[in-house]
CSV table of C-alpha atoms and ligand atoms in Angstrom, one decimal:
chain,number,residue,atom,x,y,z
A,314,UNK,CA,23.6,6.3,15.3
A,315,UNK,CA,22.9,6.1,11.4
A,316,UNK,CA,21.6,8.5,9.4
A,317,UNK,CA,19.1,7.8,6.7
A,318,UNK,CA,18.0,10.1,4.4
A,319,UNK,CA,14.0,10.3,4.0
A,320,UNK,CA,14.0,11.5,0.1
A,321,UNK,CA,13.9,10.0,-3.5
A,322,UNK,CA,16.1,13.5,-4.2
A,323,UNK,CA,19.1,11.4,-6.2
A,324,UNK,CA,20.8,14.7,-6.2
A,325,UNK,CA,20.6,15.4,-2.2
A,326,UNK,CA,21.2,11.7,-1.5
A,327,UNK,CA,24.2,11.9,-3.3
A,328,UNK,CA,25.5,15.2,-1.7
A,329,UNK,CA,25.2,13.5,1.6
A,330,UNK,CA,26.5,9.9,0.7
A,331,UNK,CA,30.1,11.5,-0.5
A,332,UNK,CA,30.4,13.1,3.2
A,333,UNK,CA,30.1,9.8,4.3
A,334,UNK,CA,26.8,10.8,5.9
A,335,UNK,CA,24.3,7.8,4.6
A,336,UNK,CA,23.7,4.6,6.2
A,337,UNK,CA,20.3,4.4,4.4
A,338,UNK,CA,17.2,6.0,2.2
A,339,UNK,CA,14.0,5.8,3.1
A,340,UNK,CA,10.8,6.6,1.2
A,341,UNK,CA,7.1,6.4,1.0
A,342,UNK,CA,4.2,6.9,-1.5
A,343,UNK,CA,4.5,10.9,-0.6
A,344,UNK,CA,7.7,11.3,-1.3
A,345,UNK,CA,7.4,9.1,-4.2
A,346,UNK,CA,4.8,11.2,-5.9
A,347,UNK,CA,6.9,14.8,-4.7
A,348,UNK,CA,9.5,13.4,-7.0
A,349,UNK,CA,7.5,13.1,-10.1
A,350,UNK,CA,9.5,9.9,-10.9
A,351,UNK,CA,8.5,6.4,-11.8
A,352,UNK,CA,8.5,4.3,-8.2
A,353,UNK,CA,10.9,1.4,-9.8
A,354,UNK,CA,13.0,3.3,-11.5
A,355,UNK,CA,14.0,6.0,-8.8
A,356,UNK,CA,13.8,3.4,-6.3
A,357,UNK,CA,16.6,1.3,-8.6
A,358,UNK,CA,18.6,4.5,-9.1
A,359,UNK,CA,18.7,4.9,-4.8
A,360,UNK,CA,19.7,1.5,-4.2
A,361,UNK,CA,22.6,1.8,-7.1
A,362,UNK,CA,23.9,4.6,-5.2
A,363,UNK,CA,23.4,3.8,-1.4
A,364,UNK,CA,25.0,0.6,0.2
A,365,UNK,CA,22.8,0.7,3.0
A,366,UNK,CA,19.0,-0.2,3.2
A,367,UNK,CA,16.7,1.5,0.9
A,368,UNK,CA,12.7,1.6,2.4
A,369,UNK,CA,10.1,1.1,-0.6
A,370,UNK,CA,7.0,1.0,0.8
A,371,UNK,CA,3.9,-1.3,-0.4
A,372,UNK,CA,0.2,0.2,-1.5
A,373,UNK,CA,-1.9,-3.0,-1.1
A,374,UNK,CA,-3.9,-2.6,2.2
A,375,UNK,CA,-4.3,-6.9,2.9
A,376,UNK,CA,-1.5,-9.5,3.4
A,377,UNK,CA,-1.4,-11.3,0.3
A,378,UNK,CA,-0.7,-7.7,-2.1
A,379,UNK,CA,1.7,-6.7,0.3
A,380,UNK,CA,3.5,-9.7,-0.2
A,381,UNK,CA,3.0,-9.9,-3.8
A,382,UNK,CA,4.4,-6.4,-4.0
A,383,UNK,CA,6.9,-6.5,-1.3
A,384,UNK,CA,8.3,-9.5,-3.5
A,385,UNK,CA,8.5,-7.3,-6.5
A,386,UNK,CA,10.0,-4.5,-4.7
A,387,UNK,CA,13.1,-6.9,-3.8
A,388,UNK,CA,13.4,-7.9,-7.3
A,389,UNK,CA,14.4,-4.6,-8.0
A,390,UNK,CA,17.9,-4.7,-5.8
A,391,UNK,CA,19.4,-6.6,-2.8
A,392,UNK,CA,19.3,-3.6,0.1
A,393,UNK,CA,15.6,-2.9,-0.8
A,394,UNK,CA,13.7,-3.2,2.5
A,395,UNK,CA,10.1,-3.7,2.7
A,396,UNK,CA,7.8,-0.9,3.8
A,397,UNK,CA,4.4,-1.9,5.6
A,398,UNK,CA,2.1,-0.6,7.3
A,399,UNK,CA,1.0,-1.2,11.0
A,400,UNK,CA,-2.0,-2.9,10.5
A,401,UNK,CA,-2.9,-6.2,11.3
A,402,UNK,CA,-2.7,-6.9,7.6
A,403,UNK,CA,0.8,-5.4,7.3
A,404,UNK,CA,2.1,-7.4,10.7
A,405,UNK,CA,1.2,-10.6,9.2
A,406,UNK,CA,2.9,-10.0,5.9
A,407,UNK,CA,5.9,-8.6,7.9
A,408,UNK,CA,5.8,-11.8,9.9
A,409,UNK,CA,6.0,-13.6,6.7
A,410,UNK,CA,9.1,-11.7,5.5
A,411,UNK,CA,10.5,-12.0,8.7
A,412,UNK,CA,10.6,-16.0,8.3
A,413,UNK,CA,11.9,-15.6,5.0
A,414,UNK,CA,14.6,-13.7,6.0
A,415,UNK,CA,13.2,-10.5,4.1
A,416,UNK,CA,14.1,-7.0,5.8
A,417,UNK,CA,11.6,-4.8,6.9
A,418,UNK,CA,10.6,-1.4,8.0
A,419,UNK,CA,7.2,-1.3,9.7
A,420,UNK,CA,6.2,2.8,9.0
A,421,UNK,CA,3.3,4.8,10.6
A,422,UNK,CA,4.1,3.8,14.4
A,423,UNK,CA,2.4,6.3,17.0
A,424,UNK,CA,2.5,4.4,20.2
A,425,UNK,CA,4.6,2.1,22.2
A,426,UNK,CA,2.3,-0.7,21.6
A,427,UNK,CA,2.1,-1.1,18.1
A,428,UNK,CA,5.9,-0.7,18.0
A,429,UNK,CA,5.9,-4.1,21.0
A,430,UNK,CA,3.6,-5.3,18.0
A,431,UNK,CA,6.0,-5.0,15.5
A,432,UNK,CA,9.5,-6.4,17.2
A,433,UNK,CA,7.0,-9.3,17.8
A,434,UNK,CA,6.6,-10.3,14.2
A,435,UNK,CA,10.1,-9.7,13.5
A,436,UNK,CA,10.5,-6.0,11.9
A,437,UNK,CA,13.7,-4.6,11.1
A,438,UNK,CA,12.8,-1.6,11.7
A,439,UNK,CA,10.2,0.2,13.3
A,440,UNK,CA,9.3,3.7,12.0
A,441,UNK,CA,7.7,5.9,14.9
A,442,UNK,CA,6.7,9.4,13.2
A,443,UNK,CA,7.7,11.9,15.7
A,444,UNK,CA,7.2,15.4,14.1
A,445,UNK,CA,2.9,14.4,13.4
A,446,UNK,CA,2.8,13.2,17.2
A,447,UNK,CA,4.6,17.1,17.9
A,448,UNK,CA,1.6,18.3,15.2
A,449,UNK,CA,-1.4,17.3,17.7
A,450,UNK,CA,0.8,18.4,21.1
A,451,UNK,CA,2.1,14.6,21.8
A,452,UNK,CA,5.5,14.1,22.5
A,453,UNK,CA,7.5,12.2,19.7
A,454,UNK,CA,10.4,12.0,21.5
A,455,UNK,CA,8.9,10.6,24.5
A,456,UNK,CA,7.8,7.4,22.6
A,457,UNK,CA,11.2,6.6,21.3
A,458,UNK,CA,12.1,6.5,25.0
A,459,UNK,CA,9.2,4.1,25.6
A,460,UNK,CA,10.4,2.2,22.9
A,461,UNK,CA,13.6,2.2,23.9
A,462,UNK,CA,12.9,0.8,27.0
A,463,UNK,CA,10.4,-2.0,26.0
A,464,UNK,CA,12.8,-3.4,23.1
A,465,UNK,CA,15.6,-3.3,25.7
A,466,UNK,CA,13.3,-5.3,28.6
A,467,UNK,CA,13.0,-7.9,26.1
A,468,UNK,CA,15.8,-7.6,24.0
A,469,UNK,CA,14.2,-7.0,20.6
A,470,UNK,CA,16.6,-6.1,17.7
A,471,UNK,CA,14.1,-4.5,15.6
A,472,UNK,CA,16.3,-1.2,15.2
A,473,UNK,CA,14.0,1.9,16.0
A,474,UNK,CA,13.8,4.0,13.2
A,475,UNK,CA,12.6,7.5,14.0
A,476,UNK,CA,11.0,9.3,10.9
A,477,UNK,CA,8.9,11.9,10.8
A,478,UNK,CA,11.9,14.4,11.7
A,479,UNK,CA,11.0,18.2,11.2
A,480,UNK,CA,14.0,19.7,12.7
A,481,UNK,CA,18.0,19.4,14.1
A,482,UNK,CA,16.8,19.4,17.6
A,483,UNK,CA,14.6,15.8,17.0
A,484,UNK,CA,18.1,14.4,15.5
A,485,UNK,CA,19.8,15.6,18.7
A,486,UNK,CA,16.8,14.1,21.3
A,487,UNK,CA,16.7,10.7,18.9
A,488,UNK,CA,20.3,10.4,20.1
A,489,UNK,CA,20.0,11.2,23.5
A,490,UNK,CA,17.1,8.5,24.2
A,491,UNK,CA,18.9,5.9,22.1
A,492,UNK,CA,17.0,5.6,18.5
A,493,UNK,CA,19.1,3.1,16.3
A,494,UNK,CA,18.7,5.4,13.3
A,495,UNK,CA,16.8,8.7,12.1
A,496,UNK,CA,15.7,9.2,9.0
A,497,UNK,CA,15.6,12.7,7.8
A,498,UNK,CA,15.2,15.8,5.0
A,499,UNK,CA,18.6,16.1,3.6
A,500,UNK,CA,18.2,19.6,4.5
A,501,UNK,CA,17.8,18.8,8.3
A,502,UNK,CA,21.1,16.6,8.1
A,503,UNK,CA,22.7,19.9,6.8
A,504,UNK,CA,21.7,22.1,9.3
A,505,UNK,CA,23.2,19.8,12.0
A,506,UNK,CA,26.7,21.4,11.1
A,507,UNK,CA,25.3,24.8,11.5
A,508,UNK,CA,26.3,27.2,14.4
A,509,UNK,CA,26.6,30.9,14.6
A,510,UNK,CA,29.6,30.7,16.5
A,511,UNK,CA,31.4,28.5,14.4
A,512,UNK,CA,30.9,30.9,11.6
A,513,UNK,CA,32.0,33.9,13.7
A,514,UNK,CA,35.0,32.2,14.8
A,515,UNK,CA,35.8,31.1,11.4
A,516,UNK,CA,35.7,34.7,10.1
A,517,UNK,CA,37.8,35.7,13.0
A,518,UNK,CA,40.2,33.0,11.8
A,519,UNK,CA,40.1,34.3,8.4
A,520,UNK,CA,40.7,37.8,9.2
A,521,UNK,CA,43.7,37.5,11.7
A,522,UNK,CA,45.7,34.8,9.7
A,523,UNK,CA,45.0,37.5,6.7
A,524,UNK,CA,47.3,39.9,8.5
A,525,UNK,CA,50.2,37.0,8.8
A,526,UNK,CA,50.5,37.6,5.2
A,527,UNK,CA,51.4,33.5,5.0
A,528,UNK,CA,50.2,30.9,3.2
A,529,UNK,CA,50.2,27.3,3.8
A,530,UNK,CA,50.1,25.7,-0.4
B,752,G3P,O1,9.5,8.7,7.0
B,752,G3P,C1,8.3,9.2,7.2
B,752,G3P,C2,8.3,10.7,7.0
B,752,G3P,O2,8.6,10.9,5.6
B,752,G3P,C3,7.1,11.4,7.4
B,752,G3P,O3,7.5,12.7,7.5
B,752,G3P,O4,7.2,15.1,7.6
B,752,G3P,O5,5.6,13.7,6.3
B,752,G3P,O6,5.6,13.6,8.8
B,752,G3P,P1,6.4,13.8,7.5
C-alpha cells in the first residue's frame, strides 16, 4: 500500500519521507490556505523533496481553466499530478490529460459511480473521501470496497486513493478492502506505530537489562 501524506507541512513531510514512509503528497485549496504559503512555491518545495506524485489541485470550475491551470501546475515539476474535481467539467479535462499522458487525481468522490466515472476517462487516481461519508453516518470504508470490486470487474488501473482519513483505524480498513494508497495527516501516519503494549514491554525491557549492568557500545 503507499502512503501519501495529505499536508503542504514541508516540515512533517520531511519527518516522514527520511523513515522511508512517503510514496506521495497530496494537497487541496484547504490545505493550501492552512499553510499560509504561496500555492507555487510550496507546491515547488513538496515536489523537490518527494519522489513520488505530488496532488495540486485546480480552482477553475469548466474544462478549458482547468486545463489551462492544470498545464501551469506541471510546469512547476515533473511528479506534479493534476487535481480535479468530479464534475462533468473536471472528467472532460481529466479525459484530456489522460490522452496526453498527464497524471491525475480525480478528488471529492462519494460514491461508486462517479469513481466508475472517473477510471472511464482515465484518472490516475481516484480520491474517495471517507472520513466526510463517516461525518453524515455513511460508511467510507464500504465504498472503497465497492470500488474495489468495480475497478477489479473491469480491470481499471486508476489506483484508488482514499483521502479524507481521520484516524489509524481508516488506514488499517483501507488495507484490508484493498485501497492502492491512503493519503493521510502526518499525525495519523504517526500514530500507526503506537501501542500501549509495546511501550510497556519496552520499559520492561529497559528495566531488566538495567539490572544486567551490560552494555552493548
Ligand atoms: O485529501 C482530501 C482531504 O484532505 C480531506 O480531508 O479531513 O478535510 O475531510 P478532510
Amino acid at each position: 500500500m503507499k502512503f501519501f501524506v495529505d499536508s503542504a507541512d514541508l516540515d512533517q513531510i520531511a519527518a516522514l519521507n527520511d523513515i522511508g514512509l512517503v510514496d506521495g503528497v497530496t494537497t487541496n485549496p484547504s490545505i493550501i490556505a492552512k499553510s499560509g504559503r504561496d500555492f507555487k512555491e510550496v507546491v515547488a518545495e513538496i515536489c523537490a523533496l518527494v519522489e513520488g506524485p505530488v496532488s495540486a489541485e485546480v480552482i477553475a470550475m469548466d474544462t478549458d481553466g482547468m486545463l489551462a491551470e492544470g498545464r501551469e501546475l506541471r510546469k512547476i515539476a515533473d511528479n506534479i499530478c493534476v487535481k480535479l474535481p468530479l464534475t462533468m467539467e473536471g472528467l472532460k479535462a481529466c479525459k484530456i490529460f489522460s490522452r496526453e499522458g498527464i497524471s491525475t487525481n480525480v478528488t471529492l468522490c462519494f460514491s461508486a459511480n462517479q469513481a466508475l466515472l472517473a477510471a472511464k476517462c482515465g484518472a490516475s487516481f481516484i480520491s474517495p473521501f471517507i472520513g466526510r461519508l463517516d461525518d453524515i453516518t455513511q460508511d467510507g470504508i464500504e465504498l472503497i470496497e465497492d470500488i474495489r470490486m468495480i475497478y477489479d470487474n473491469y480491470g481499471y488501473e486508476t489506483e484508488i486513493l482514499a483521502a479524507s482519513i481521520r484516524n489509524v483505524n481508516h488506514i488499517k480498513d483501507c488495507a484490508l478492502v484493498g485501497a492502492d494508497v491512503i493519503t493521510s495527516p502526518p499525525d495519523v501516519i504517526r500514530k500507526m506505530a503506537n501501542h500501549p503494549l509495546t511501550d510497556a514491554g519496552l520499559a520492561g525491557f529497559m528495566k531488566d537489562w538495567k539490572k544486567t549492568g551490560q552494555t552493548i557500545l
